[in-house]
Amino acid sequence: MRLTKRFQNLSLQQKMTLAGAASSVLSLVSASILFALVTWSSVRHDIRSQGQATAEFLATNLSAPLMFEDVQSAKDILMPLAQSDNIVAIALIDSGGNMFVEYGKRANFDYLIDRGTDGYERGYLFNRSTVMAGSEKIGEFVVISYPAAFFEAMRWLAASIALILLVTVSVAVVISRHLAGRLIRPVNSLAQSMEHVRKSGDLTKRIDVHSDDEVGRLTKRYNELLGRISENEATLQKALDELIEARDVAEAANVAKSQFLANMSHELRTPLNSVIGYSSLVKMTLEGEGNTSVVTDLERILRSGQHLLGLINEILDLSKIEAGRLELEMSQLSIERVIQETIATLGPAATKNGNTLTIADTSDLQMIWADPIRLRQCLLNLLSNACKFTDRGTVELKVFPREIDGVTCVCFEVSDTGIGMSADQIAKLFNPFVQADSSVTRQFGGTGLGLSITRRLAQMMNGDVLVESELGKGSVFTFYIPEDPPRDSSDTSSSSVLSRADSSSTNKGRAA
Amino acid sequence: MIVLIADDVPDNSDLLSRLVRLHGHDPVIAANGVEALALARQHRPDLIFMDMSMPVMSGYEATRAIRQTPDISETPIIAFTAHAMAADKEACFEAGCDKVMTKPIDIIQLRELLEHFASPGRHTHIDPEAGA
C-alpha cells in the first residue's frame, strides 16, 4: 500500500525509467539463472565423466595386481592419483569385500562405500569402477574426490553474471532514463505552456510538434484548443468593448440630457419671470387702485404660470435624481408639523372636486428623520393626486409606524375613493413620463413625473412607495421611510448629523 | 431705502424696479457687473439684487468686487438667478451673496425680503435662508 503510494508520487519519467529498468533486469536475471543452471549441470557432468574415465582406466591396470594379490604394484599404480590435491580417499576392494589397498581418510566414507554410492554426495564426488579379469568381476575400485574445479567454475560464473547484470542494468537504466526523458519532454512542454497560460493569460504561444504519436496529437489538439480559446476571448473582448462603448455613449447621452434639462429649466424660467412677475405687478397695481374687474383673469395667468413652474421643477427634479445630483438635507422633523405644512400648501385643491379630506390623529407620532422639503413634496404629490383623481369622495391620510424588513418605519397612507387603476396601469405607474392612461393627461393634466419622483425620493431616504388599487374603487398609496437615521457611523450619517445641527438652529442649511 | 438692481434683461430689471417702487423703495438699475459696482459706490444702496449671469462682468465677479470695496463691502446682496440647482446656489453664497432668490420671481418672498432688510436692526442677524 505504502509502496503503491510512493510509486504514484514518482514523476512520470521516474516511473517509465523504473518500468524499463525493471523489465530488463527481470529478463536478464532469468536468463542468467537459466545460464547458470545449464553451466552448473554441464560442468558437474563433465567433472564426473573425467573422474569416471580415470577410475575406469586405473581399474583396468589394477586387474593384474588384484588377481595376483600384489599389493605393492597396486600401490605403485595408485600413488600418482593419491598424491593429486583433490583426492580425499581411494579404496580398492576385492571380490570378497576386503580392503585390498586404501589411501586417505577412507574410514570416514566406509558406510557410503558400503552403500555403493556413485556420483555426488555431501559435496564429494564418488567415482566407482569394477575391476574385471576377463569377464569375471574380481574387485571394486572407489575414488572419492573434492570437486574444487567445479566450485571454482561456479564462483567465476557467479562473478561474471553479477558483473554482466550490473553493467547491463546500469546501461538499461541510462537508456530508459534517456528514452523516458525524450518521451516526457513534450508532456513537460505541455505542462509548462499550461502553467504559462494560467499565470499570464497569454494565449499567443504555441508548442512545436515533433512527433506524430499520441503526445504529438495531444499537443496538436492543445494548440488548436488555445487557438479556439483566444478566438473566443477576442470575440468576448470585442463584445465587451462594444458594450463599454455603448455604455459610455449612453452615459454621455444621459449627462447631455441632464445638462439639457438643466439649461432648459434656466431658459424657461427667464420668460416665466416676466409672465408671473408682470401679472403679479399688474394685479397688485390694480388692487391698489381698487380696480378688480380683470383681477380674476390675471389670477388665471398667474396660476398657469405657477403650474408651468411646477412642471419645470418636476422635470428638473427628475433630471437631478437621474444624474445622481440631488442631495438630501436630512434632519429630525416633527411629523405633525410636516403634515400641517403639507395641508396648508395643498390648500383649496383638497376640496376642489367636492372631496372630504380627513387626517387621522397623529398625536402619538413624534419625530421622523427626513429631508423636510422633499418629504412635503412627496406627501403633497400623493395627496394632490388623490384629490385630483377623486370626485365627490373622500381622501384620507393615515400615519402609523410599522416594522418593514426589520426597520421601524413611518408609513404615510393616502387612500381615496376615486377612479382607481387596473393591474396594467399599476405596473406602469412609477415609470417616468407614464400616466395610467394617456387620456389621463388630457383630462387631469400633469407631467406624469410626480409619482416616479416621489418613489425615487422615498428610496433615497431608504424607504419606498407601495400601491394598492382597483379600477373604480379608489387607490391606496403608502409612502414609508425609516423613523430613525441609519445607525452606522459612516460619512453620510455624520454629514446628516451636521445638517441636522444646522437646521435645528435658526439658520437652516443654505443650499436648501 | 435705496435698492440696486443689476440685470442685463431689461424686462427683469424693469419688473423688479417697479415692484420695489410699489413697496415704497427707490430702485437704481445697472445693466451689468461693472455698472453695478460703479452705481453701488455712487449710491451706497441698502440692498442689492444681483443677476448672476450678466455680460461684461458677471454677478459673481461684481459681488466679490463689492465685498472688497470699503464702505459698501457690508451691503446685503441677494442673488437673483434662474439657475435652480443646489450647486448654483452654493456658488452664489461662495461669491458673497447673503441670499438666493430663484427666478421666476415669488412676490411673497420679495415682500418678505424687502421688509426684512428695511427693518431697523437687521444687521444684527443675517438669515441666509432664502427659501426654496
Coordinates of N, CA and C in Angstrom, one line a residue, chain A residues 109-241:
Chain A
F109 N 34.3 -42.6 5.0 CA 33.3 -42.8 4.0 C 32.9 -44.3 3.9
D110 N 33.3 -45.1 4.9 CA 33.0 -46.5 4.8 C 31.5 -46.8 4.5
Y111 N 30.7 -46.2 5.3 CA 29.2 -46.6 5.1 C 28.7 -46.2 3.7
L112 N 29.3 -45.1 3.1 CA 28.9 -44.6 1.8 C 29.5 -45.6 0.7
I113 N 30.7 -46.1 1.0 CA 31.3 -47.1 0.1 C 30.5 -48.3 0.1
D114 N 30.1 -48.7 1.4 CA 29.4 -49.9 1.5 C 28.0 -49.8 0.9
R115 N 27.4 -48.6 0.9 CA 26.1 -48.5 0.3 C 26.1 -48.4 -1.2
G116 N 27.4 -48.4 -1.8 CA 27.5 -48.4 -3.2 C 27.3 -47.0 -3.9
T117 N 27.6 -45.9 -3.1 CA 27.3 -44.6 -3.6 C 28.2 -44.3 -4.9
D118 N 27.5 -43.8 -5.9 CA 28.2 -43.4 -7.1 C 27.7 -42.0 -7.6
G119 N 28.7 -41.1 -7.7 CA 28.3 -39.7 -8.1 C 28.5 -38.7 -7.0
Y120 N 27.7 -37.6 -7.0 CA 27.9 -36.5 -5.9 C 27.2 -36.9 -4.7
E121 N 27.9 -36.7 -3.6 CA 27.2 -37.0 -2.3 C 27.9 -36.1 -1.3
R122 N 27.1 -35.3 -0.5 CA 27.7 -34.5 0.5 C 28.9 -33.6 0.1
G123 N 28.8 -33.1 -1.1 CA 29.9 -32.2 -1.6 C 31.1 -32.9 -2.1
Y124 N 31.0 -34.2 -2.1 CA 32.2 -35.0 -2.6 C 31.7 -35.8 -3.9
L125 N 32.7 -36.2 -4.7 CA 32.4 -36.9 -5.9 C 32.9 -38.4 -5.7
F126 N 32.0 -39.3 -5.9 CA 32.3 -40.7 -5.8 C 32.4 -41.3 -7.2
N127 N 33.6 -41.8 -7.6 CA 33.7 -42.5 -8.9 C 34.0 -44.0 -8.6
R128 N 33.1 -44.8 -9.0 CA 33.1 -46.2 -8.7 C 33.4 -47.0 -10.0
S129 N 34.3 -48.0 -9.9 CA 34.6 -48.7 -11.1 C 34.8 -50.2 -10.7
T130 N 34.4 -51.1 -11.6 CA 34.5 -52.5 -11.4 C 35.8 -53.0 -12.0
V131 N 36.6 -53.8 -11.2 CA 37.8 -54.4 -11.7 C 37.5 -55.8 -12.2
M132 N 37.9 -56.0 -13.5 CA 37.5 -57.3 -14.2 C 38.7 -58.1 -14.5
A133 N 38.6 -59.4 -14.5 CA 39.6 -60.3 -15.1 C 38.9 -61.2 -16.1
G134 N 39.1 -60.8 -17.3 CA 38.3 -61.4 -18.4 C 36.9 -60.9 -18.2
S135 N 35.9 -61.9 -18.1 CA 34.5 -61.5 -17.9 C 34.1 -61.6 -16.4
E136 N 35.1 -61.9 -15.5 CA 34.8 -62.2 -14.1 C 35.1 -61.0 -13.3
K137 N 34.1 -60.5 -12.4 CA 34.4 -59.4 -11.5 C 35.2 -59.8 -10.4
I138 N 36.4 -59.2 -10.2 CA 37.3 -59.6 -9.1 C 37.5 -58.5 -8.1
G139 N 36.9 -57.3 -8.3 CA 37.0 -56.3 -7.2 C 36.3 -55.0 -7.6
E140 N 36.4 -54.1 -6.7 CA 35.8 -52.8 -6.9 C 36.7 -51.7 -6.5
F141 N 36.7 -50.6 -7.3 CA 37.6 -49.5 -7.1 C 36.9 -48.2 -6.9
V142 N 37.1 -47.5 -5.8 CA 36.3 -46.2 -5.5 C 37.2 -45.1 -5.3
V143 N 37.0 -44.0 -6.0 CA 37.8 -42.7 -5.8 C 36.9 -41.6 -5.3
I144 N 37.3 -41.1 -4.1 CA 36.5 -40.0 -3.5 C 37.2 -38.7 -3.7
S145 N 36.7 -37.8 -4.4 CA 37.4 -36.5 -4.6 C 36.6 -35.3 -4.3
Y146 N 37.3 -34.3 -4.0 CA 36.6 -33.0 -3.7 C 36.6 -32.2 -5.0
P147 N 35.4 -31.8 -5.6 CA 35.4 -31.2 -6.9 C 35.7 -29.7 -6.9
A148 N 36.9 -29.4 -6.5 CA 37.3 -27.9 -6.4 C 37.1 -27.2 -7.7
A149 N 37.5 -27.8 -8.8 CA 37.3 -27.1 -10.1 C 35.9 -26.7 -10.3
F150 N 35.0 -27.6 -9.9 CA 33.6 -27.2 -10.1 C 33.2 -26.0 -9.3
F151 N 33.6 -26.0 -8.0 CA 33.3 -24.8 -7.2 C 33.9 -23.5 -7.7
E152 N 35.2 -23.7 -8.2 CA 35.9 -22.6 -8.8 C 35.1 -22.0 -10.0
A153 N 34.7 -23.0 -10.8 CA 34.0 -22.6 -12.0 C 32.7 -21.9 -11.7
M154 N 32.0 -22.4 -10.6 CA 30.8 -21.8 -10.2 C 31.0 -20.4 -9.7
R155 N 32.1 -20.2 -8.9 CA 32.4 -18.8 -8.4 C 32.6 -17.9 -9.6
W156 N 33.4 -18.3 -10.6 CA 33.6 -17.4 -11.7 C 32.3 -17.1 -12.4
L157 N 31.5 -18.2 -12.5 CA 30.2 -18.0 -13.2 C 29.4 -16.9 -12.4
A158 N 29.3 -17.0 -11.1 CA 28.5 -16.1 -10.3 C 29.1 -14.7 -10.5
A159 N 30.4 -14.6 -10.4 CA 31.0 -13.3 -10.5 C 30.7 -12.6 -11.9
S160 N 30.9 -13.4 -12.9 CA 30.6 -12.9 -14.3 C 29.2 -12.5 -14.4
I161 N 28.3 -13.3 -13.9 CA 26.8 -13.0 -14.1 C 26.6 -11.7 -13.3
A162 N 27.1 -11.5 -12.1 CA 26.9 -10.3 -11.3 C 27.4 -9.1 -12.1
L163 N 28.6 -9.3 -12.6 CA 29.2 -8.1 -13.4 C 28.4 -7.8 -14.6
I164 N 28.0 -8.8 -15.3 CA 27.1 -8.5 -16.5 C 25.8 -7.9 -16.1
L165 N 25.2 -8.4 -15.0 CA 24.0 -7.8 -14.6 C 24.1 -6.3 -14.2
L166 N 25.2 -6.1 -13.5 CA 25.5 -4.7 -13.0 C 25.6 -3.8 -14.2
V167 N 26.5 -4.2 -15.2 CA 26.7 -3.4 -16.3 C 25.4 -3.2 -17.2
T168 N 24.8 -4.3 -17.4 CA 23.6 -4.2 -18.3 C 22.5 -3.4 -17.7
V169 N 22.3 -3.6 -16.3 CA 21.2 -2.9 -15.7 C 21.5 -1.4 -15.7
S170 N 22.8 -1.1 -15.4 CA 23.2 0.4 -15.5 C 22.9 0.9 -16.9
V171 N 23.3 0.2 -17.9 CA 23.1 0.7 -19.2 C 21.5 0.8 -19.5
A172 N 20.8 -0.2 -19.0 CA 19.3 -0.2 -19.2 C 18.7 1.0 -18.5
V173 N 19.2 1.3 -17.3 CA 18.6 2.5 -16.6 C 18.9 3.8 -17.3
V174 N 20.2 3.9 -17.8 CA 20.6 5.1 -18.5 C 19.8 5.2 -19.8
I175 N 19.6 4.1 -20.5 CA 18.8 4.2 -21.8 C 17.4 4.5 -21.5
S176 N 16.8 3.8 -20.4 CA 15.4 4.1 -20.1 C 15.2 5.5 -19.7
R177 N 16.1 6.0 -18.9 CA 16.0 7.4 -18.5 C 16.0 8.3 -19.7
H178 N 17.0 8.1 -20.6 CA 17.1 8.9 -21.8 C 15.8 8.9 -22.6
L179 N 15.4 7.6 -22.8 CA 14.1 7.4 -23.7 C 12.9 8.1 -23.0
A180 N 12.8 7.8 -21.7 CA 11.7 8.4 -20.9 C 11.7 9.9 -21.0
G181 N 13.0 10.4 -20.8 CA 13.1 11.9 -20.9 C 12.6 12.4 -22.3
R182 N 13.0 11.7 -23.3 CA 12.6 12.1 -24.7 C 11.1 12.1 -24.8
L183 N 10.5 11.0 -24.2 CA 9.0 10.8 -24.3 C 8.3 11.9 -23.5
I184 N 9.0 12.2 -22.3 CA 8.3 13.1 -21.4 C 8.4 14.6 -21.8
R185 N 9.5 14.9 -22.5 CA 9.8 16.3 -22.9 C 8.6 17.0 -23.4
P186 N 7.9 16.4 -24.5 CA 6.7 17.2 -25.0 C 5.6 17.3 -23.9
V187 N 5.5 16.3 -23.1 CA 4.5 16.4 -22.0 C 4.8 17.5 -21.1
N188 N 6.2 17.6 -20.8 CA 6.6 18.7 -19.9 C 6.4 20.1 -20.5
S189 N 6.6 20.2 -21.9 CA 6.4 21.5 -22.5 C 4.9 21.8 -22.5
L190 N 4.0 20.8 -22.6 CA 2.6 21.0 -22.5 C 2.3 21.6 -21.1
A191 N 2.8 20.9 -20.1 CA 2.6 21.4 -18.7 C 3.1 22.8 -18.5
Q192 N 4.3 23.1 -19.0 CA 4.8 24.4 -18.9 C 3.9 25.5 -19.6
S193 N 3.5 25.1 -20.8 CA 2.6 26.0 -21.5 C 1.3 26.3 -20.8
M194 N 0.8 25.2 -20.2 CA -0.5 25.4 -19.4 C -0.2 26.3 -18.3
E195 N 0.9 26.1 -17.6 CA 1.3 27.0 -16.4 C 1.4 28.4 -16.9
H196 N 2.1 28.6 -18.0 CA 2.3 29.9 -18.6 C 0.9 30.6 -18.9
V197 N 0.0 29.8 -19.5 CA -1.3 30.4 -19.8 C -2.0 30.7 -18.6
R198 N -1.9 29.8 -17.6 CA -2.6 30.1 -16.3 C -2.1 31.3 -15.6
K199 N -0.8 31.5 -15.6 CA -0.2 32.6 -14.9 C -0.4 33.9 -15.6
S200 N -0.2 33.9 -16.9 CA -0.1 35.2 -17.7 C -1.4 35.5 -18.5
G201 N -2.1 34.4 -18.8 CA -3.3 34.6 -19.6 C -2.9 34.8 -21.1
D202 N -1.6 34.6 -21.4 CA -1.1 34.8 -22.8 C -1.5 33.6 -23.6
L203 N -2.3 33.8 -24.6 CA -2.8 32.6 -25.4 C -2.1 32.6 -26.8
T204 N -1.0 33.4 -27.0 CA -0.4 33.5 -28.3 C 0.6 32.4 -28.6
K205 N 1.2 31.9 -27.6 CA 2.3 30.9 -27.8 C 1.8 29.6 -28.1
R206 N 2.5 28.9 -29.1 CA 2.1 27.5 -29.5 C 3.3 26.6 -29.2
I207 N 3.0 25.3 -29.0 CA 4.1 24.3 -28.8 C 4.4 23.7 -30.1
D208 N 5.8 23.5 -30.3 CA 6.2 22.8 -31.5 C 5.9 21.3 -31.4
V209 N 5.4 20.8 -32.5 CA 5.0 19.3 -32.5 C 6.1 18.6 -33.3
H210 N 6.8 17.6 -32.7 CA 8.0 16.9 -33.3 C 7.6 15.5 -33.7
S211 N 6.5 15.0 -33.2 CA 6.2 13.6 -33.5 C 4.7 13.4 -33.8
D212 N 4.4 12.3 -34.4 CA 3.0 12.0 -34.8 C 2.4 11.0 -33.8
D213 N 3.0 10.8 -32.7 CA 2.4 9.8 -31.7 C 1.3 10.4 -30.9
E214 N 0.9 9.7 -29.8 CA -0.2 10.2 -29.0 C 0.1 11.6 -28.4
V215 N 1.3 11.7 -27.9 CA 1.7 13.0 -27.3 C 1.7 14.1 -28.4
G216 N 2.2 13.8 -29.6 CA 2.1 14.7 -30.7 C 0.7 15.2 -31.0
R217 N -0.2 14.2 -31.0 CA -1.6 14.5 -31.3 C -2.2 15.4 -30.2
L218 N -1.8 15.0 -29.0 CA -2.3 15.7 -27.8 C -1.9 17.2 -27.9
T219 N -0.6 17.4 -28.3 CA 0.0 18.7 -28.4 C -0.8 19.5 -29.5
K220 N -1.0 18.8 -30.6 CA -1.7 19.5 -31.7 C -3.1 19.9 -31.3
R221 N -3.8 19.0 -30.6 CA -5.2 19.3 -30.1 C -5.1 20.5 -29.1
Y222 N -4.1 20.5 -28.3 CA -3.9 21.5 -27.3 C -3.7 22.9 -28.0
N223 N -2.8 22.9 -29.0 CA -2.6 24.1 -29.8 C -3.9 24.6 -30.4
E224 N -4.7 23.7 -30.9 CA -6.0 24.1 -31.5 C -6.9 24.6 -30.5
L225 N -6.9 24.0 -29.3 CA -7.7 24.5 -28.2 C -7.3 25.9 -27.8
L226 N -6.0 26.2 -27.7 CA -5.5 27.5 -27.4 C -6.1 28.5 -28.4
G227 N -6.0 28.1 -29.7 CA -6.5 28.9 -30.8 C -8.0 29.3 -30.6
R228 N -8.7 28.2 -30.3 CA -10.2 28.4 -30.1 C -10.4 29.4 -28.9
I229 N -9.7 29.1 -27.8 CA -9.9 30.0 -26.6 C -9.6 31.4 -27.0
S230 N -8.4 31.6 -27.7 CA -8.1 33.0 -27.9 C -9.1 33.6 -28.9
E231 N -9.6 32.8 -29.8 CA -10.7 33.3 -30.7 C -11.9 33.8 -29.9
N232 N -12.3 32.9 -29.0 CA -13.5 33.2 -28.1 C -13.2 34.4 -27.3
E233 N -12.0 34.5 -26.8 CA -11.6 35.6 -25.9 C -11.7 36.9 -26.7
A234 N -11.2 36.8 -27.9 CA -11.2 38.0 -28.8 C -12.6 38.4 -29.1
T235 N -13.5 37.4 -29.3 CA -14.9 37.7 -29.6 C -15.5 38.4 -28.3
L236 N -15.2 37.8 -27.2 CA -15.8 38.3 -25.9 C -15.3 39.7 -25.7
Q237 N -14.0 39.9 -25.9 CA -13.4 41.2 -25.7 C -14.0 42.2 -26.6
K238 N -14.3 41.8 -27.8 CA -14.9 42.7 -28.8 C -16.3 43.1 -28.3
A239 N -17.0 42.1 -27.9 CA -18.4 42.3 -27.4 C -18.3 43.2 -26.2
L240 N -17.3 43.0 -25.3 CA -17.2 43.8 -24.1 C -16.9 45.2 -24.5
D241 N -15.9 45.4 -25.4 CA -15.6 46.7 -25.9 C -16.8 47.5 -26.4

